[in-house]
Amino acid sequence: MLSARSVLVLVEVQQRILDMPLAPIPGSAVVDAVVRLRDAFDRAAAPVVIVRHLREDGADDVVERLEPGRGEHLVTKTGVDAFSGTRLVADLRDIGAKSVVIAGVSTKHGVGTTAAKALALGFEVTVVSDATASSSIEEHQSTLWRLNEDGVAVKTVAELLAR
């Protein structure tokens, strides 16, 4: 069950990235899954953080269906993970977060590095396997396997929302 102490962190749900070839699912399927997650967190009155990667060329727009709203937090990052050089850890602590649920792109980079950092910072971490994608199926699967071996829970949208 989702609670106000669970925070959904959506990493790099940006149009430019989601238009790239992704596996095992295309960017449009990632967006559909992320929208389901965000809606569930909204119903549970649990916080949502949207993390965008700032680009010099300005191609950093969040997908229209996921633009921040309804009290959601927007974090702008310049590094690989969502914590380095941002106020994300302070914001999570300020709202009393105990666990983070991470989705977005890419599994190996933005999502994976953010999950590893969140775990190192002492949060309970879940990565939603069918709400993230990478440049190849192998990269996606090996990243999820490594994260799980390190202590990150890996669940599907259905598994997460069935709790």
JSON list of C-alpha atoms in Angstrom, two decimals:
[
{"chain": "A", "resi": 1, "resn": "MET", "atom": "CA", "xyz": [0.00, 0.00, 0.00]},
{"chain": "A", "resi": 2, "resn": "LEU", "atom": "CA", "xyz": [1.28, 3.46, -0.88]},
{"chain": "A", "resi": 3, "resn": "SER", "atom": "CA", "xyz": [1.57, 6.00, 1.89]},
{"chain": "A", "resi": 4, "resn": "ALA", "atom": "CA", "xyz": [2.52, 9.63, 2.35]},
{"chain": "A", "resi": 5, "resn": "ARG", "atom": "CA", "xyz": [5.98, 8.37, 3.39]},
{"chain": "A", "resi": 6, "resn": "SER", "atom": "CA", "xyz": [6.45, 6.85, -0.08]},
{"chain": "A", "resi": 7, "resn": "VAL", "atom": "CA", "xyz": [7.62, 9.23, -2.79]},
{"chain": "A", "resi": 8, "resn": "LEU", "atom": "CA", "xyz": [7.43, 8.60, -6.52]},
{"chain": "A", "resi": 9, "resn": "VAL", "atom": "CA", "xyz": [10.54, 9.86, -8.30]},
{"chain": "A", "resi": 10, "resn": "LEU", "atom": "CA", "xyz": [10.16, 10.13, -12.07]},
{"chain": "A", "resi": 11, "resn": "VAL", "atom": "CA", "xyz": [13.53, 10.43, -13.77]},
{"chain": "A", "resi": 12, "resn": "GLU", "atom": "CA", "xyz": [14.07, 12.10, -17.14]},
{"chain": "A", "resi": 13, "resn": "VAL", "atom": "CA", "xyz": [10.56, 11.65, -18.54]},
{"chain": "A", "resi": 14, "resn": "GLN", "atom": "CA", "xyz": [11.59, 14.06, -21.26]},
{"chain": "A", "resi": 15, "resn": "GLN", "atom": "CA", "xyz": [10.28, 14.00, -24.82]},
{"chain": "A", "resi": 16, "resn": "ARG", "atom": "CA", "xyz": [13.72, 13.98, -26.47]},
{"chain": "A", "resi": 17, "resn": "ILE", "atom": "CA", "xyz": [14.80, 10.92, -24.49]},
{"chain": "A", "resi": 18, "resn": "LEU", "atom": "CA", "xyz": [11.53, 9.03, -24.78]},
{"chain": "A", "resi": 19, "resn": "ASP", "atom": "CA", "xyz": [11.57, 9.49, -28.57]},
{"chain": "A", "resi": 20, "resn": "MET", "atom": "CA", "xyz": [14.84, 7.53, -28.77]},
{"chain": "A", "resi": 21, "resn": "PRO", "atom": "CA", "xyz": [14.85, 3.77, -29.42]},
{"chain": "A", "resi": 22, "resn": "LEU", "atom": "CA", "xyz": [14.30, 2.08, -26.05]},
{"chain": "A", "resi": 23, "resn": "ALA", "atom": "CA", "xyz": [13.99, -1.53, -24.86]},
{"chain": "A", "resi": 24, "resn": "PRO", "atom": "CA", "xyz": [12.29, -3.66, -23.71]},
{"chain": "A", "resi": 25, "resn": "ILE", "atom": "CA", "xyz": [9.41, -1.22, -24.23]},
{"chain": "A", "resi": 26, "resn": "PRO", "atom": "CA", "xyz": [9.11, 1.97, -26.29]},
{"chain": "A", "resi": 27, "resn": "GLY", "atom": "CA", "xyz": [8.98, 5.41, -24.72]},
{"chain": "A", "resi": 28, "resn": "SER", "atom": "CA", "xyz": [5.20, 5.62, -25.19]},
{"chain": "A", "resi": 29, "resn": "ALA", "atom": "CA", "xyz": [4.74, 2.51, -23.02]},
{"chain": "A", "resi": 30, "resn": "VAL", "atom": "CA", "xyz": [7.06, 3.97, -20.36]},
{"chain": "A", "resi": 31, "resn": "VAL", "atom": "CA", "xyz": [4.88, 7.10, -20.31]},
{"chain": "A", "resi": 32, "resn": "ASP", "atom": "CA", "xyz": [1.67, 5.03, -20.01]},
{"chain": "A", "resi": 33, "resn": "ALA", "atom": "CA", "xyz": [3.12, 3.09, -17.05]},
{"chain": "A", "resi": 34, "resn": "VAL", "atom": "CA", "xyz": [4.43, 6.24, -15.38]},
{"chain": "A", "resi": 35, "resn": "VAL", "atom": "CA", "xyz": [1.04, 7.93, -15.72]},
{"chain": "A", "resi": 36, "resn": "ARG", "atom": "CA", "xyz": [-0.57, 4.94, -13.95]},
{"chain": "A", "resi": 37, "resn": "LEU", "atom": "CA", "xyz": [1.96, 5.24, -11.14]},
{"chain": "A", "resi": 38, "resn": "ARG", "atom": "CA", "xyz": [1.52, 8.99, -10.78]},
{"chain": "A", "resi": 39, "resn": "ASP", "atom": "CA", "xyz": [-2.26, 8.64, -10.69]},
{"chain": "A", "resi": 40, "resn": "ALA", "atom": "CA", "xyz": [-1.98, 5.99, -7.95]},
{"chain": "A", "resi": 41, "resn": "PHE", "atom": "CA", "xyz": [0.34, 8.19, -5.89]},
{"chain": "A", "resi": 42, "resn": "ASP", "atom": "CA", "xyz": [-2.06, 11.11, -6.34]},
{"chain": "A", "resi": 43, "resn": "ARG", "atom": "CA", "xyz": [-4.96, 8.97, -5.07]},
{"chain": "A", "resi": 44, "resn": "ALA", "atom": "CA", "xyz": [-2.87, 7.98, -2.04]},
{"chain": "A", "resi": 45, "resn": "ALA", "atom": "CA", "xyz": [-1.92, 11.63, -1.42]},
{"chain": "A", "resi": 46, "resn": "ALA", "atom": "CA", "xyz": [1.72, 10.56, -1.71]},
{"chain": "A", "resi": 47, "resn": "PRO", "atom": "CA", "xyz": [4.31, 13.01, -3.06]},
{"chain": "A", "resi": 48, "resn": "VAL", "atom": "CA", "xyz": [5.57, 12.95, -6.64]},
{"chain": "A", "resi": 49, "resn": "VAL", "atom": "CA", "xyz": [8.92, 14.36, -7.77]},
{"chain": "A", "resi": 50, "resn": "ILE", "atom": "CA", "xyz": [9.71, 14.87, -11.44]},
{"chain": "A", "resi": 51, "resn": "VAL", "atom": "CA", "xyz": [13.41, 15.04, -12.27]},
{"chain": "A", "resi": 52, "resn": "ARG", "atom": "CA", "xyz": [14.53, 16.59, -15.52]},
{"chain": "A", "resi": 53, "resn": "HIS", "atom": "CA", "xyz": [18.03, 16.71, -16.92]},
{"chain": "A", "resi": 54, "resn": "LEU", "atom": "CA", "xyz": [18.96, 20.26, -17.92]},
{"chain": "A", "resi": 55, "resn": "ARG", "atom": "CA", "xyz": [20.35, 20.49, -21.43]},
{"chain": "A", "resi": 56, "resn": "GLU", "atom": "CA", "xyz": [22.28, 23.34, -22.98]},
{"chain": "A", "resi": 57, "resn": "ASP", "atom": "CA", "xyz": [20.30, 23.02, -26.23]},
{"chain": "A", "resi": 58, "resn": "GLY", "atom": "CA", "xyz": [16.99, 23.43, -24.38]},
{"chain": "A", "resi": 59, "resn": "ALA", "atom": "CA", "xyz": [15.73, 19.95, -25.31]},
{"chain": "A", "resi": 60, "resn": "ASP", "atom": "CA", "xyz": [14.72, 19.19, -21.74]},
{"chain": "A", "resi": 61, "resn": "ASP", "atom": "CA", "xyz": [10.93, 19.45, -21.87]},
{"chain": "A", "resi": 62, "resn": "VAL", "atom": "CA", "xyz": [9.04, 16.95, -19.74]},
{"chain": "A", "resi": 63, "resn": "VAL", "atom": "CA", "xyz": [6.52, 14.88, -21.74]},
{"chain": "A", "resi": 64, "resn": "GLU", "atom": "CA", "xyz": [3.26, 16.81, -21.91]},
{"chain": "A", "resi": 65, "resn": "ARG", "atom": "CA", "xyz": [1.23, 14.10, -20.10]},
{"chain": "A", "resi": 66, "resn": "LEU", "atom": "CA", "xyz": [3.69, 14.27, -17.19]},
{"chain": "A", "resi": 67, "resn": "GLU", "atom": "CA", "xyz": [4.28, 17.99, -16.80]},
{"chain": "A", "resi": 68, "resn": "PRO", "atom": "CA", "xyz": [4.47, 18.86, -13.11]},
{"chain": "A", "resi": 69, "resn": "GLY", "atom": "CA", "xyz": [1.20, 19.90, -11.58]},
{"chain": "A", "resi": 70, "resn": "ARG", "atom": "CA", "xyz": [-1.05, 19.22, -8.63]},
{"chain": "A", "resi": 71, "resn": "GLY", "atom": "CA", "xyz": [1.65, 20.10, -6.10]},
{"chain": "A", "resi": 72, "resn": "GLU", "atom": "CA", "xyz": [4.31, 17.89, -7.66]},
{"chain": "A", "resi": 73, "resn": "HIS", "atom": "CA", "xyz": [7.94, 18.85, -7.13]},
{"chain": "A", "resi": 74, "resn": "LEU", "atom": "CA", "xyz": [10.27, 19.57, -10.08]},
{"chain": "A", "resi": 75, "resn": "VAL", "atom": "CA", "xyz": [13.98, 18.91, -9.63]},
{"chain": "A", "resi": 76, "resn": "THR", "atom": "CA", "xyz": [16.46, 19.97, -12.30]},
{"chain": "A", "resi": 77, "resn": "LYS", "atom": "CA", "xyz": [19.70, 18.03, -12.45]},
{"chain": "A", "resi": 78, "resn": "THR", "atom": "CA", "xyz": [22.88, 18.31, -14.47]},
{"chain": "A", "resi": 79, "resn": "GLY", "atom": "CA", "xyz": [24.59, 15.07, -13.37]},
{"chain": "A", "resi": 80, "resn": "VAL", "atom": "CA", "xyz": [23.70, 11.43, -13.94]},
{"chain": "A", "resi": 81, "resn": "ASP", "atom": "CA", "xyz": [21.77, 10.78, -10.72]},
{"chain": "A", "resi": 82, "resn": "ALA", "atom": "CA", "xyz": [18.94, 12.91, -9.34]},
{"chain": "A", "resi": 83, "resn": "PHE", "atom": "CA", "xyz": [20.76, 13.69, -6.07]},
{"chain": "A", "resi": 84, "resn": "SER", "atom": "CA", "xyz": [24.11, 15.15, -7.16]},
{"chain": "A", "resi": 85, "resn": "GLY", "atom": "CA", "xyz": [23.99, 18.94, -7.24]},
{"chain": "A", "resi": 86, "resn": "THR", "atom": "CA", "xyz": [20.28, 19.12, -6.33]},
{"chain": "A", "resi": 87, "resn": "ARG", "atom": "CA", "xyz": [18.18, 19.58, -3.20]},
{"chain": "A", "resi": 88, "resn": "LEU", "atom": "CA", "xyz": [16.43, 16.22, -3.69]},
{"chain": "A", "resi": 89, "resn": "VAL", "atom": "CA", "xyz": [17.76, 14.55, -0.54]},
{"chain": "A", "resi": 90, "resn": "ALA", "atom": "CA", "xyz": [16.85, 17.60, 1.59]},
{"chain": "A", "resi": 91, "resn": "ASP", "atom": "CA", "xyz": [13.40, 17.76, -0.02]},
{"chain": "A", "resi": 92, "resn": "LEU", "atom": "CA", "xyz": [12.79, 14.05, 0.64]},
{"chain": "A", "resi": 93, "resn": "ARG", "atom": "CA", "xyz": [13.86, 14.38, 4.26]},
{"chain": "A", "resi": 94, "resn": "ASP", "atom": "CA", "xyz": [11.73, 17.55, 4.69]},
{"chain": "A", "resi": 95, "resn": "ILE", "atom": "CA", "xyz": [8.60, 15.69, 3.59]},
{"chain": "A", "resi": 96, "resn": "GLY", "atom": "CA", "xyz": [9.41, 12.70, 5.79]},
{"chain": "A", "resi": 97, "resn": "ALA", "atom": "CA", "xyz": [10.06, 10.21, 3.00]},
{"chain": "A", "resi": 98, "resn": "LYS", "atom": "CA", "xyz": [11.00, 6.73, 4.09]},
{"chain": "A", "resi": 99, "resn": "SER", "atom": "CA", "xyz": [10.84, 5.02, 0.71]},
{"chain": "A", "resi": 100, "resn": "VAL", "atom": "CA", "xyz": [11.25, 6.04, -2.90]},
{"chain": "A", "resi": 101, "resn": "VAL", "atom": "CA", "xyz": [9.72, 4.42, -5.94]},
{"chain": "A", "resi": 102, "resn": "ILE", "atom": "CA", "xyz": [11.69, 5.20, -9.09]},
{"chain": "A", "resi": 103, "resn": "ALA", "atom": "CA", "xyz": [10.61, 5.07, -12.73]},
{"chain": "A", "resi": 104, "resn": "GLY", "atom": "CA", "xyz": [11.59, 6.79, -15.98]},
{"chain": "A", "resi": 105, "resn": "VAL", "atom": "CA", "xyz": [14.60, 6.54, -18.26]},
{"chain": "A", "resi": 106, "resn": "SER", "atom": "CA", "xyz": [17.10, 5.20, -18.68]},
{"chain": "A", "resi": 107, "resn": "THR", "atom": "CA", "xyz": [17.27, 2.07, -16.59]},
{"chain": "A", "resi": 108, "resn": "LYS", "atom": "CA", "xyz": [21.08, 2.07, -16.51]},
{"chain": "A", "resi": 109, "resn": "HIS", "atom": "CA", "xyz": [21.76, 5.78, -16.19]},
{"chain": "A", "resi": 110, "resn": "GLY", "atom": "CA", "xyz": [19.21, 8.14, -14.62]},
{"chain": "A", "resi": 111, "resn": "VAL", "atom": "CA", "xyz": [17.06, 5.49, -12.94]},
{"chain": "A", "resi": 112, "resn": "GLY", "atom": "CA", "xyz": [19.82, 3.10, -11.92]},
{"chain": "A", "resi": 113, "resn": "THR", "atom": "CA", "xyz": [22.21, 5.72, -10.55]},
{"chain": "A", "resi": 114, "resn": "THR", "atom": "CA", "xyz": [19.40, 7.47, -8.67]},
{"chain": "A", "resi": 115, "resn": "ALA", "atom": "CA", "xyz": [18.27, 4.16, -7.15]},
{"chain": "A", "resi": 116, "resn": "ALA", "atom": "CA", "xyz": [21.80, 3.28, -6.04]},
{"chain": "A", "resi": 117, "resn": "LYS", "atom": "CA", "xyz": [22.32, 6.72, -4.49]},
{"chain": "A", "resi": 118, "resn": "ALA", "atom": "CA", "xyz": [18.92, 6.62, -2.71]},
{"chain": "A", "resi": 119, "resn": "LEU", "atom": "CA", "xyz": [19.82, 3.23, -1.24]},
{"chain": "A", "resi": 120, "resn": "ALA", "atom": "CA", "xyz": [23.20, 4.56, -0.06]},
{"chain": "A", "resi": 121, "resn": "LEU", "atom": "CA", "xyz": [21.38, 7.48, 1.59]},
{"chain": "A", "resi": 122, "resn": "GLY", "atom": "CA", "xyz": [19.26, 5.06, 3.63]},
{"chain": "A", "resi": 123, "resn": "PHE", "atom": "CA", "xyz": [15.96, 5.08, 1.76]},
{"chain": "A", "resi": 124, "resn": "GLU", "atom": "CA", "xyz": [13.98, 1.96, 0.97]},
{"chain": "A", "resi": 125, "resn": "VAL", "atom": "CA", "xyz": [14.09, 1.83, -2.83]},
{"chain": "A", "resi": 126, "resn": "THR", "atom": "CA", "xyz": [11.85, 0.23, -5.44]},
{"chain": "A", "resi": 127, "resn": "VAL", "atom": "CA", "xyz": [12.46, 0.44, -9.18]},
{"chain": "A", "resi": 128, "resn": "VAL", "atom": "CA", "xyz": [9.41, -0.23, -11.34]},
{"chain": "A", "resi": 129, "resn": "SER", "atom": "CA", "xyz": [10.68, -2.58, -14.04]},
{"chain": "A", "resi": 130, "resn": "ASP", "atom": "CA", "xyz": [7.92, -1.99, -16.59]},
{"chain": "A", "resi": 131, "resn": "ALA", "atom": "CA", "xyz": [7.99, 1.79, -16.13]},
{"chain": "A", "resi": 132, "resn": "THR", "atom": "CA", "xyz": [11.59, 2.15, -17.25]},
{"chain": "A", "resi": 133, "resn": "ALA", "atom": "CA", "xyz": [13.58, 1.28, -20.34]},
{"chain": "A", "resi": 134, "resn": "SER", "atom": "CA", "xyz": [17.12, 1.47, -21.64]},
{"chain": "A", "resi": 135, "resn": "SER", "atom": "CA", "xyz": [19.05, 1.37, -24.89]},
{"chain": "A", "resi": 136, "resn": "SER", "atom": "CA", "xyz": [18.92, -2.45, -25.02]},
{"chain": "A", "resi": 137, "resn": "ILE", "atom": "CA", "xyz": [17.09, -5.32, -23.36]},
{"chain": "A", "resi": 138, "resn": "GLU", "atom": "CA", "xyz": [20.39, -6.66, -22.03]},
{"chain": "A", "resi": 139, "resn": "GLU", "atom": "CA", "xyz": [21.31, -3.32, -20.46]},
{"chain": "A", "resi": 140, "resn": "HIS", "atom": "CA", "xyz": [17.83, -3.01, -18.92]},
{"chain": "A", "resi": 141, "resn": "GLN", "atom": "CA", "xyz": [17.86, -6.53, -17.47]},
{"chain": "A", "resi": 142, "resn": "SER", "atom": "CA", "xyz": [21.44, -6.45, -16.19]},
{"chain": "A", "resi": 143, "resn": "THR", "atom": "CA", "xyz": [20.86, -3.11, -14.46]},
{"chain": "A", "resi": 144, "resn": "LEU", "atom": "CA", "xyz": [17.70, -4.38, -12.75]},
{"chain": "A", "resi": 145, "resn": "TRP", "atom": "CA", "xyz": [19.51, -7.57, -11.70]},
{"chain": "A", "resi": 146, "resn": "ARG", "atom": "CA", "xyz": [22.45, -5.57, -10.23]},
{"chain": "A", "resi": 147, "resn": "LEU", "atom": "CA", "xyz": [20.14, -3.18, -8.38]},
{"chain": "A", "resi": 148, "resn": "ASN", "atom": "CA", "xyz": [18.18, -6.09, -6.94]},
{"chain": "A", "resi": 149, "resn": "GLU", "atom": "CA", "xyz": [21.39, -7.81, -5.83]},
{"chain": "A", "resi": 150, "resn": "ASP", "atom": "CA", "xyz": [22.36, -4.58, -4.04]},
{"chain": "A", "resi": 151, "resn": "GLY", "atom": "CA", "xyz": [19.06, -4.41, -2.12]},
{"chain": "A", "resi": 152, "resn": "VAL", "atom": "CA", "xyz": [16.72, -2.46, -4.39]},
{"chain": "A", "resi": 153, "resn": "ALA", "atom": "CA", "xyz": [13.26, -3.99, -4.76]},
{"chain": "A", "resi": 154, "resn": "VAL", "atom": "CA", "xyz": [12.29, -4.52, -8.39]},
{"chain": "A", "resi": 155, "resn": "LYS", "atom": "CA", "xyz": [8.55, -4.68, -9.05]},
{"chain": "A", "resi": 156, "resn": "THR", "atom": "CA", "xyz": [6.12, -4.22, -11.90]},
{"chain": "A", "resi": 157, "resn": "VAL", "atom": "CA", "xyz": [3.42, -1.55, -11.83]},
{"chain": "A", "resi": 158, "resn": "ALA", "atom": "CA", "xyz": [0.81, -4.23, -11.08]},
{"chain": "A", "resi": 159, "resn": "GLU", "atom": "CA", "xyz": [2.86, -5.70, -8.22]},
{"chain": "A", "resi": 160, "resn": "LEU", "atom": "CA", "xyz": [3.45, -2.30, -6.68]},
{"chain": "A", "resi": 161, "resn": "LEU", "atom": "CA", "xyz": [-0.16, -1.19, -6.90]},
{"chain": "A", "resi": 162, "resn": "ALA", "atom": "CA", "xyz": [-1.52, -4.54, -5.62]},
{"chain": "A", "resi": 163, "resn": "ARG", "atom": "CA", "xyz": [0.00, -3.97, -2.18]}
]
